[in-house]
């Protein structure tokens, strides 16, 4: 009745929009395998948000099948209302809406239009007969756009076995096999950006391409759209500028509007908007609490819509473009936004109240770090003084004696600009104790940053703190004296540094006498000894810089005795480490090895990778002094890798210099 298949496969595929397929190689390989004769799957789903590349993927596969004459015919039908072309959103001249439109396309491509003259039921039967005589690839693009998608799904399950059907849609639907498209990997996204720029004749350096990627993310449609804007006259600065949340554009409308429209006014929409205020992947309990949503079904629905993705660690992530759109939705609901922000703030206040920065090697804090920064920025923008102070104190709490990550924590908090804001607000409120507290932390941070003029600026901040001495507590006095001693040492004013230490030791001596009576609390006596250990270590470090090893050893050994008695692990660690340096210089390698072994044990007991790295570097110097350069290189390489993993730039540079010297000279440092 229908005759033999044509010698050349018929198709009605739209033209490919890119000259080269980049990204999704694994998914393309999987899809081509599924379309092969040997694979039993006949209904294949592809899902992902708008612009993610669903249509591009199936068209790439379909054209490869056509070139290999794998099918007798390839039929493409789509309910997509609009197409994103360059930087414009164009309405399609013809879109399919019903199952009858699919029948019409099948009959037209297979060149049997007379089928359409019969009534619907007879059309269905003849379409089945027609397809049963041919190997056919049927593509149904944008299934959710059809008015009768359930009826179409029923039709797919009644197709003859000669037909392979591929269906694209934005949300998940179960088929024989379903392929999920997430954003491109960073490597593929950057490759697509570079290819598009080259193809369009636009010169953008590698650094700016990286910024483009960070702004756009890995959605292929977004990449093509933004680069088309460059072609159309937009500048790179325009594209990198912060999103104007008051306006939308063709890109966000194309990717999200149709999916989000039915959600407005529902708990799913509230969950989507709440997720947007988290800059990094979030815990499900945090998101549900902030959104005031109790059911997890809403999370699953956002996953099906590809607006949230569950990460391997269980957290939920949102693509940058999705977040931009959801933030605009949130801004258009100001009352809900205010409620969400308040619950967001309450969640993270509770987080800092229940998580000590020293716990678990800072992992929990580091995971939540960028979100915490956004919470505090929001508080600062609304002059929430007490909330900012609460977070600041959390990061600066005194954890002497159990701090395994104190120096790593400093690398997180040193770049922050909260100090100046808090000092200004405290002075305006005449809250002098807070002003002093923050000033004392500001000075040492400037020293650690090691930037030009920072020493002078640090001295000025600490001088400002000194001027507030009427508000001092004992801890303030000793902290200030140690910081000022360190500043004087950095300025190579060692006499001035030792003068500050002497003043501190005199205060301790006088206060110790007043606390000798039985009524004095053990806590006060403990604190005085703790302050004395810190002062002695600082004094020993100053003598070490003066190359006065005997005076340095005396101070460090006394500091060590106190630290071991009071179980002050941080002071014990650094006292032993500096004593090991002196032992190496004096040629007492056995003593140095013993001290460094103790240091390494302390670091490992605390699972402290930072101090472990310091130990490895020190042991490398010991092995170099023993004329074992190969062992020294192995140890310093381990230390370098750990500093790199920790993001400790200053220590990384110092260790790299040491490694270079050992490799090039093999001589004792």
XYZ file of C-alpha atoms in Angstrom:
669
model
C 0.000 0.000 0.000
C 2.747 2.450 0.945
C 5.605 1.252 -1.283
C 9.273 0.775 -0.384
C 11.230 3.317 1.698
C 13.048 6.049 -0.257
C 16.694 5.501 -1.209
C 17.691 8.661 0.662
C 16.268 9.383 4.146
C 13.570 12.042 4.229
C 13.741 14.609 7.021
C 12.407 18.004 8.005
C 15.172 18.888 10.479
C 15.798 22.603 11.046
C 19.299 23.808 10.243
C 21.955 23.573 12.924
C 22.560 26.974 14.543
C 26.238 26.437 15.391
C 29.110 25.333 13.193
C 30.599 23.083 15.856
C 29.108 20.971 18.613
C 30.850 21.779 21.909
C 30.032 20.158 25.217
C 27.721 17.293 26.197
C 29.966 14.794 24.395
C 29.088 12.115 26.920
C 25.347 12.743 26.508
C 25.698 12.773 22.709
C 27.510 9.441 22.786
C 24.826 8.020 25.073
C 22.035 9.281 22.813
C 23.610 7.859 19.640
C 23.975 4.523 21.396
C 20.306 4.590 22.403
C 19.284 5.336 18.806
C 21.162 2.290 17.521
C 19.288 -0.814 16.350
C 20.804 -2.950 19.086
C 19.443 -0.888 21.969
C 15.946 -1.877 23.151
C 14.892 1.625 24.298
C 12.276 3.207 22.024
C 11.189 6.276 24.021
C 14.020 8.556 25.126
C 13.570 11.732 27.157
C 15.884 14.739 27.350
C 15.131 17.313 30.025
C 16.682 20.541 31.308
C 15.933 24.238 31.664
C 15.378 26.472 28.661
C 18.583 27.309 26.815
C 20.464 24.327 28.220
C 20.839 22.713 24.777
C 18.166 20.002 24.570
C 17.177 20.800 20.975
C 20.807 21.306 19.939
C 21.717 17.886 21.332
C 18.961 15.975 19.526
C 19.552 17.843 16.264
C 23.273 17.038 16.405
C 22.455 13.352 16.965
C 19.746 13.379 14.270
C 22.030 14.855 11.614
C 24.711 12.275 12.393
C 22.110 9.522 12.025
C 20.935 11.078 8.743
C 24.452 11.203 7.328
C 24.922 7.531 8.170
C 21.468 6.714 6.722
C 20.625 5.008 9.986
C 16.882 5.732 9.566
C 14.573 5.772 6.562
C 13.135 9.065 7.777
C 13.708 11.592 10.538
C 10.677 13.615 11.585
C 10.935 16.751 13.704
C 7.933 18.361 15.393
C 7.996 21.124 18.007
C 5.563 23.029 20.212
C 8.103 25.734 20.972
C 6.433 29.132 20.635
C 9.591 31.232 20.391
C 13.201 30.789 19.342
C 16.201 32.524 20.812
C 18.150 33.726 17.769
C 21.262 35.750 18.560
C 20.132 38.329 21.091
C 16.493 38.326 19.934
C 13.466 36.249 20.836
C 11.566 35.418 17.630
C 8.076 33.938 17.443
C 7.954 30.754 15.388
C 5.799 31.043 12.258
C 4.356 27.590 12.843
C 4.205 25.616 16.037
C 2.594 22.272 16.650
C -0.073 22.199 19.343
C -1.935 18.888 19.098
C -1.436 15.236 18.276
C -3.146 15.977 14.962
C -0.324 18.374 14.088
C 2.168 15.560 14.709
C 0.139 13.294 12.362
C 0.207 16.035 9.725
C 4.020 16.370 9.989
C 4.554 12.607 9.789
C 2.368 12.313 6.690
C 4.037 15.273 5.005
C 7.630 14.106 5.642
C 6.817 10.556 4.519
C 4.982 12.027 1.490
C 1.582 10.427 2.172
C -0.651 13.507 2.623
C -3.811 11.625 1.581
C -3.827 9.973 5.022
C -4.974 13.282 6.450
C -8.261 13.187 4.543
C -9.629 10.459 6.831
C -11.097 10.982 10.293
C -8.797 11.042 13.318
C -9.073 7.379 14.320
C -8.365 6.177 10.785
C -5.457 8.629 10.543
C -3.994 7.054 13.680
C -4.274 3.533 12.283
C -2.779 4.491 8.915
C 0.061 6.401 10.603
C 0.866 3.253 12.574
C 0.844 1.157 9.405
C 2.982 3.677 7.567
C 5.567 3.817 10.373
C 5.687 0.040 10.769
C 7.217 -0.274 7.263
C 10.085 2.131 7.985
C 12.879 2.760 10.438
C 11.890 6.195 11.707
C 13.326 8.663 14.214
C 10.504 10.797 15.595
C 11.525 13.931 17.521
C 8.952 15.725 19.674
C 10.532 18.929 20.874
C 9.198 20.968 23.799
C 6.530 18.452 24.811
C 5.194 20.636 27.634
C 4.122 23.195 25.023
C 1.550 20.845 23.462
C -2.045 21.239 24.596
C -2.563 17.483 24.859
C 0.808 16.189 26.069
C -0.763 13.268 27.943
C -2.451 12.063 24.763
C 0.849 12.432 22.886
C 2.632 10.332 25.516
C -0.047 7.680 25.054
C 0.575 7.774 21.286
C 4.318 7.235 21.851
C 3.647 4.011 23.726
C 1.546 2.675 20.827
C 4.152 3.268 18.140
C 5.507 0.239 16.253
C 8.942 -1.132 17.190
C 10.459 0.340 14.012
C 10.216 3.827 15.545
C 12.604 5.506 17.948
C 11.081 8.552 19.635
C 13.041 11.296 21.376
C 11.153 13.804 23.510
C 12.533 17.034 24.955
C 10.904 18.935 27.795
C 11.960 21.274 30.564
C 10.805 19.165 33.480
C 11.500 15.538 34.177
C 9.181 12.842 32.814
C 9.851 9.120 32.941
C 10.463 7.403 29.609
C 12.369 4.221 28.786
C 15.543 6.216 29.411
C 15.878 9.881 30.327
C 18.941 12.079 29.792
C 19.302 15.073 32.102
C 21.197 18.114 30.834
C 22.907 20.259 33.442
C 25.129 23.237 32.724
C 28.310 22.703 30.723
C 31.466 21.910 32.624
C 33.754 24.938 33.136
C 36.147 23.550 30.507
C 33.426 23.117 27.863
C 31.725 26.399 28.699
C 35.006 28.289 28.264
C 35.671 26.407 25.017
C 32.247 27.445 23.700
C 32.868 31.066 24.676
C 36.273 31.064 22.947
C 34.857 29.404 19.807
C 31.950 31.822 19.531
C 34.186 34.857 20.037
C 36.598 33.607 17.375
C 33.786 32.797 14.947
C 32.279 36.255 15.404
C 35.657 37.959 15.066
C 35.642 39.442 18.573
C 38.919 39.748 20.448
C 38.603 39.148 24.202
C 41.585 38.222 26.367
C 41.666 35.089 28.525
C 41.068 36.966 31.775
C 37.937 38.650 30.407
C 36.740 35.334 28.983
C 37.028 33.896 32.495
C 34.963 36.796 33.823
C 32.368 36.181 31.121
C 32.148 32.552 32.151
C 31.757 33.466 35.831
C 28.973 35.900 34.924
C 27.120 33.707 32.402
C 27.702 30.220 33.767
C 27.472 27.066 31.702
C 24.121 27.489 29.932
C 24.872 27.309 26.180
C 21.910 29.489 25.210
C 23.082 32.184 27.616
C 26.598 32.070 26.157
C 25.309 32.449 22.571
C 22.963 35.249 23.641
C 25.567 37.296 25.487
C 28.128 36.988 22.712
C 25.464 38.027 20.199
C 25.002 41.136 22.350
C 28.714 41.889 21.932
C 28.273 41.584 18.170
C 25.271 43.896 18.404
C 27.218 46.710 20.056
C 27.180 45.952 23.768
C 30.521 46.446 25.509
C 32.195 43.851 27.679
C 31.586 46.114 30.692
C 27.862 46.073 29.890
C 27.835 42.290 30.009
C 29.882 42.093 33.209
C 27.849 44.744 35.039
C 25.603 43.635 37.936
C 22.183 42.409 36.848
C 19.461 45.044 36.748
C 16.794 43.288 38.755
C 14.145 45.792 37.656
C 14.182 44.554 34.084
C 14.135 41.235 32.290
C 15.467 40.378 28.845
C 14.808 37.941 26.048
C 17.205 35.423 27.552
C 15.538 35.099 30.955
C 12.068 35.171 29.421
C 13.023 32.357 27.053
C 14.666 30.225 29.726
C 12.231 30.619 32.586
C 9.013 32.549 32.025
C 6.910 29.685 30.715
C 8.109 27.337 33.481
C 7.687 29.828 36.325
C 4.354 31.347 35.309
C 2.240 28.418 36.598
C 4.197 28.378 39.874
C 3.463 31.935 40.991
C 1.480 32.058 44.195
C 2.521 28.527 45.217
C 4.949 27.216 47.817
C 7.182 26.005 44.956
C 7.543 29.610 43.762
C 8.353 30.737 47.316
C 11.000 28.031 47.531
C 12.523 29.157 44.215
C 12.711 32.779 45.339
C 14.172 31.844 48.727
C 16.860 29.692 47.098
C 18.086 32.751 45.186
C 19.453 34.469 48.296
C 21.954 31.631 48.834
C 25.030 32.369 46.675
C 26.372 28.844 47.120
C 24.819 25.367 47.432
C 22.506 25.159 50.435
C 21.273 22.509 52.829
C 17.693 21.386 52.260
C 16.764 22.158 55.864
C 18.199 25.677 55.543
C 16.245 26.359 52.348
C 12.982 24.921 53.673
C 13.326 26.910 56.905
C 14.112 30.187 55.157
C 11.260 29.723 52.672
C 8.871 28.616 55.470
C 7.974 25.522 53.440
C 7.446 22.260 55.302
C 7.103 19.746 52.464
C 10.053 18.343 50.521
C 7.827 17.654 47.480
C 8.395 21.255 46.377
C 12.149 20.637 46.285
C 11.573 17.639 44.049
C 9.420 19.734 41.704
C 12.149 22.361 41.323
C 14.569 19.532 40.564
C 12.234 18.177 37.892
C 12.158 21.675 36.380
C 15.995 21.729 36.494
C 15.911 24.901 38.584
C 17.678 23.187 41.472
C 20.246 20.414 41.299
C 21.158 18.142 44.186
C 24.911 17.890 44.611
C 26.806 14.723 45.677
C 27.077 16.107 49.243
C 23.293 16.482 49.439
C 23.230 20.270 49.078
C 21.134 22.027 46.448
C 22.712 24.263 43.806
C 21.239 26.855 41.446
C 22.740 27.968 38.141
C 23.817 31.648 37.962
C 21.202 32.504 35.319
C 18.457 30.775 37.295
C 19.510 32.695 40.394
C 19.433 36.015 38.532
C 15.890 35.334 37.361
C 14.746 34.129 40.797
C 16.233 37.248 42.456
C 14.155 39.389 40.112
C 11.079 37.397 41.075
C 11.975 37.913 44.748
C 12.365 41.665 44.318
C 8.879 41.825 42.843
C 7.535 40.342 46.097
C 8.961 42.789 48.699
C 6.929 41.599 51.693
C 7.944 37.998 51.122
C 11.562 39.091 50.545
C 11.663 40.853 53.919
C 10.312 37.754 55.678
C 12.785 35.512 53.831
C 15.744 37.741 54.691
C 14.783 37.785 58.369
C 14.569 33.981 58.493
C 17.851 33.778 56.529
C 19.533 36.002 59.119
C 18.049 33.966 61.994
C 19.274 30.712 60.430
C 22.867 31.927 60.172
C 22.853 33.503 63.624
C 21.864 30.083 64.911
C 24.603 28.530 62.759
C 27.361 30.642 64.316
C 25.933 30.077 67.790
C 26.243 26.305 67.383
C 29.439 25.939 65.302
C 32.818 26.851 66.751
C 35.236 28.003 63.999
C 37.849 25.554 65.283
C 35.590 22.531 64.845
C 36.023 20.016 62.014
C 38.995 21.801 60.445
C 36.809 24.761 59.531
C 35.033 22.674 56.895
C 31.523 23.714 57.886
C 32.478 27.372 58.122
C 34.290 27.275 54.766
C 31.274 25.631 53.104
C 28.971 28.393 54.362
C 31.532 31.202 54.025
C 30.187 33.060 50.964
C 26.633 32.903 52.247
C 27.752 34.253 55.628
C 29.454 37.156 53.830
C 26.214 37.973 51.994
C 24.246 37.814 55.244
C 26.629 40.288 56.892
C 26.650 42.566 53.823
C 22.852 42.634 53.994
C 23.007 43.506 57.710
C 25.534 46.286 57.085
C 23.345 47.726 54.330
C 20.475 47.961 56.824
C 22.580 49.288 59.713
C 22.009 46.174 61.816
C 24.881 46.932 64.192
C 24.245 44.202 66.757
C 23.916 41.508 64.090
C 27.187 42.498 62.382
C 28.919 42.572 65.772
C 27.522 39.116 66.550
C 29.052 37.622 63.383
C 32.316 39.528 63.880
C 32.713 38.182 67.411
C 31.989 34.669 66.204
C 34.997 34.873 63.892
C 37.242 36.525 66.477
C 36.365 34.453 69.537
C 39.224 33.544 71.870
C 39.945 29.872 71.352
C 43.466 29.631 72.838
C 44.295 26.115 73.890
C 42.153 24.235 71.359
C 42.578 26.178 68.175
C 43.874 23.868 65.467
C 42.985 26.220 62.641
C 43.533 29.706 64.044
C 45.900 30.737 61.299
C 43.690 29.266 58.589
C 40.786 31.199 60.057
C 42.854 34.374 59.764
C 43.167 33.857 56.023
C 39.381 33.978 55.790
C 38.783 37.008 57.995
C 41.795 39.206 57.169
C 40.399 40.492 53.826
C 37.037 41.456 55.355
C 36.106 45.132 55.676
C 33.788 44.698 58.660
C 36.290 46.282 61.091
C 36.151 49.810 59.714
C 32.323 49.673 59.533
C 32.017 48.451 63.124
C 34.515 51.005 64.470
C 32.640 53.847 62.788
C 29.262 52.638 64.047
C 30.626 52.012 67.572
C 32.074 55.524 67.736
C 28.770 57.024 66.556
C 27.015 55.118 69.355
C 29.807 55.940 71.846
C 30.181 52.204 72.357
C 33.834 52.547 73.322
C 34.376 48.985 74.520
C 33.363 47.626 71.097
C 35.464 50.275 69.318
C 38.481 49.157 71.362
C 37.748 45.472 70.799
C 37.652 45.893 67.017
C 40.609 48.278 66.839
C 42.792 45.722 68.598
C 41.972 43.134 65.927
C 42.367 45.575 63.047
C 46.037 46.298 63.790
C 47.334 42.691 63.726
C 45.381 41.946 60.550
C 47.204 44.755 58.768
C 50.542 43.297 59.874
C 49.665 39.847 58.562
C 48.611 41.233 55.157
C 52.204 42.390 54.548
C 51.278 45.293 52.265
C 53.163 48.594 51.910
C 52.373 51.117 54.698
C 50.351 48.492 56.613
C 52.737 48.589 59.589
C 52.216 52.335 60.028
C 48.459 51.961 59.619
C 48.404 49.096 62.124
C 50.343 51.190 64.624
C 47.802 53.989 64.206
C 44.882 51.643 64.857
C 46.550 50.268 67.977
C 47.405 53.776 69.128
C 43.710 54.624 68.770
C 42.960 51.588 70.921
C 45.560 52.726 73.474
C 43.772 56.085 73.704
C 40.677 54.185 74.891
C 42.522 52.514 77.756
C 39.853 53.579 80.278
C 37.648 50.897 78.660
C 40.337 48.204 78.865
C 39.881 44.768 80.336
C 43.051 42.807 81.359
C 42.975 40.802 78.122
C 42.902 44.059 76.132
C 46.088 45.227 77.816
C 48.104 42.109 77.089
C 46.822 41.788 73.527
C 47.780 45.392 72.834
C 51.238 44.976 74.321
C 51.964 41.857 72.273
C 50.658 43.499 69.087
C 52.722 46.637 69.710
C 55.799 44.498 70.408
C 55.275 42.719 67.085
C 54.909 46.041 65.260
C 58.125 47.362 66.788
C 59.872 44.111 65.790
C 58.575 44.468 62.207
C 59.997 47.995 62.211
C 63.258 46.505 63.574
C 62.840 48.618 66.701
C 63.753 45.662 68.913
C 64.460 47.806 71.968
C 60.968 49.271 71.696
C 59.513 45.798 71.255
C 61.228 44.475 74.387
C 60.045 47.537 76.311
C 56.425 46.623 75.568
C 57.106 43.047 76.697
C 58.731 44.262 79.924
C 55.721 46.449 80.677
C 53.418 43.488 80.180
C 55.503 41.233 82.423
C 55.476 43.916 85.141
C 51.669 44.074 85.048
C 51.510 40.279 85.358
C 53.907 40.330 88.303
C 51.846 42.982 90.128
C 48.545 41.248 89.416
C 49.957 37.863 90.423
C 50.794 39.259 93.862
C 47.244 40.542 94.276
C 45.865 37.104 93.318
C 48.061 35.094 95.703
C 45.421 35.072 98.447
C 43.052 32.070 98.602
C 40.006 34.163 97.645
C 41.463 34.790 94.185
C 39.767 32.591 91.571
C 41.630 29.813 89.751
C 40.397 31.310 86.481
C 42.195 34.589 87.100
C 45.419 32.783 87.981
C 45.062 30.610 84.870
C 44.556 33.677 82.653
C 47.617 35.436 84.066
C 49.789 32.397 83.335
C 48.295 32.198 79.868
C 49.165 35.851 79.206
C 52.661 35.252 80.598
C 53.225 32.325 78.187
C 52.234 34.531 75.247
C 54.511 37.357 76.365
C 57.421 34.969 76.890
C 56.983 33.407 73.467
C 56.885 36.858 71.829
C 59.999 37.860 73.775
C 61.746 34.673 72.668
C 60.809 35.367 69.054
C 62.268 38.887 69.289
C 65.557 37.570 70.726
C 65.625 34.970 67.938
C 65.394 37.755 65.360
C 68.264 39.481 67.197
C 70.257 36.211 66.861
C 70.472 36.084 70.653
C 69.854 32.351 70.829
C 70.555 31.852 74.537
C 68.113 34.567 75.619
C 65.584 33.240 73.122
C 65.922 29.665 74.448
C 65.426 30.833 78.029
C 62.178 32.639 77.184
C 60.856 29.861 74.962
C 61.627 27.104 77.490
C 59.787 29.033 80.205
C 56.871 29.624 77.817
C 56.920 25.910 76.986
C 56.837 24.888 80.661
C 53.754 27.048 81.272
C 52.080 25.890 78.037
C 52.542 22.203 78.837
C 51.250 22.724 82.394
C 48.146 24.623 81.223
C 47.658 22.476 78.084
C 47.976 25.495 75.765
C 48.615 23.524 72.588
C 49.071 26.498 70.281
C 51.709 28.129 72.511
C 53.358 24.739 73.071
C 53.492 24.065 69.329
C 55.081 27.369 68.343
C 57.511 27.366 71.291
C 58.788 23.905 70.318
C 58.981 24.849 66.660
C 61.125 27.923 67.360
C 63.283 25.949 69.787
C 63.837 23.405 67.002
C 65.098 26.208 64.741
C 67.654 27.158 67.416
C 68.659 23.507 67.849
C 69.291 23.207 64.099
C 71.443 26.339 64.135
C 73.421 24.935 67.079
C 73.864 21.576 65.334
C 71.817 19.680 67.937
C 69.881 17.699 65.356
C 68.602 15.052 67.778
C 66.999 17.751 69.950
C 65.517 19.425 66.868
C 64.108 16.092 65.672
C 62.548 15.404 69.081
C 60.919 18.842 69.228
C 59.604 18.622 65.668
C 58.240 15.115 66.278
C 56.257 16.520 69.216
C 54.990 19.380 67.019
C 53.923 16.991 64.284
C 52.101 14.806 66.810
C 50.203 17.842 68.156
C 49.219 18.863 64.629
C 48.084 15.380 63.623
C 46.154 14.839 66.867
C 44.177 17.977 66.031
C 43.834 16.980 62.351
C 45.441 20.355 61.712
C 46.731 20.391 58.142
C 48.000 23.952 58.498
C 50.412 23.239 61.331
C 51.260 19.867 59.779
C 52.485 21.766 56.721
C 54.655 23.979 58.947
C 56.137 20.875 60.591
C 56.919 19.261 57.254
C 58.693 22.412 56.125
C 60.709 22.585 59.359
C 61.655 18.893 59.167
C 62.761 19.503 55.574
C 65.119 22.197 56.834
C 66.431 19.740 59.436
C 67.098 17.104 56.751
C 68.818 19.725 54.621
C 71.055 20.612 57.568
C 71.862 16.897 57.873
C 72.876 16.954 54.202
C 69.890 14.880 53.039
C 68.650 17.063 50.146
C 66.470 14.360 48.534
C 64.482 13.859 51.762
C 64.310 17.626 52.226
C 62.857 18.064 48.733
C 60.211 15.373 49.344
C 59.148 16.940 52.648
C 59.071 20.532 51.429
C 57.077 19.421 48.371
C 54.467 17.880 50.695
C 54.343 21.114 52.698
C 53.957 23.174 49.526
C 51.043 21.037 48.351
C 49.282 21.433 51.707
C 49.759 25.209 51.717
C 48.345 25.328 48.181
C 45.312 23.276 49.222
C 44.751 25.595 52.174
C 45.057 28.723 50.029
C 47.861 30.100 52.250
C 49.525 32.362 49.711
C 52.325 33.855 51.846
C 53.396 30.462 53.217
C 53.087 28.971 49.736
C 55.478 31.568 48.302
C 57.963 31.112 51.160
C 57.897 27.336 50.725
C 58.326 27.600 46.958
C 61.420 29.759 47.495
C 62.806 27.160 49.922
C 62.144 24.344 47.431
C 63.845 26.278 44.634
C 66.913 26.915 46.786
C 67.168 23.252 47.835
C 66.791 22.006 44.266
C 69.282 24.469 42.808
C 71.930 24.556 45.531
C 71.339 21.687 47.953
C 73.000 23.794 50.661
C 71.976 24.556 54.208
C 69.705 27.557 54.579
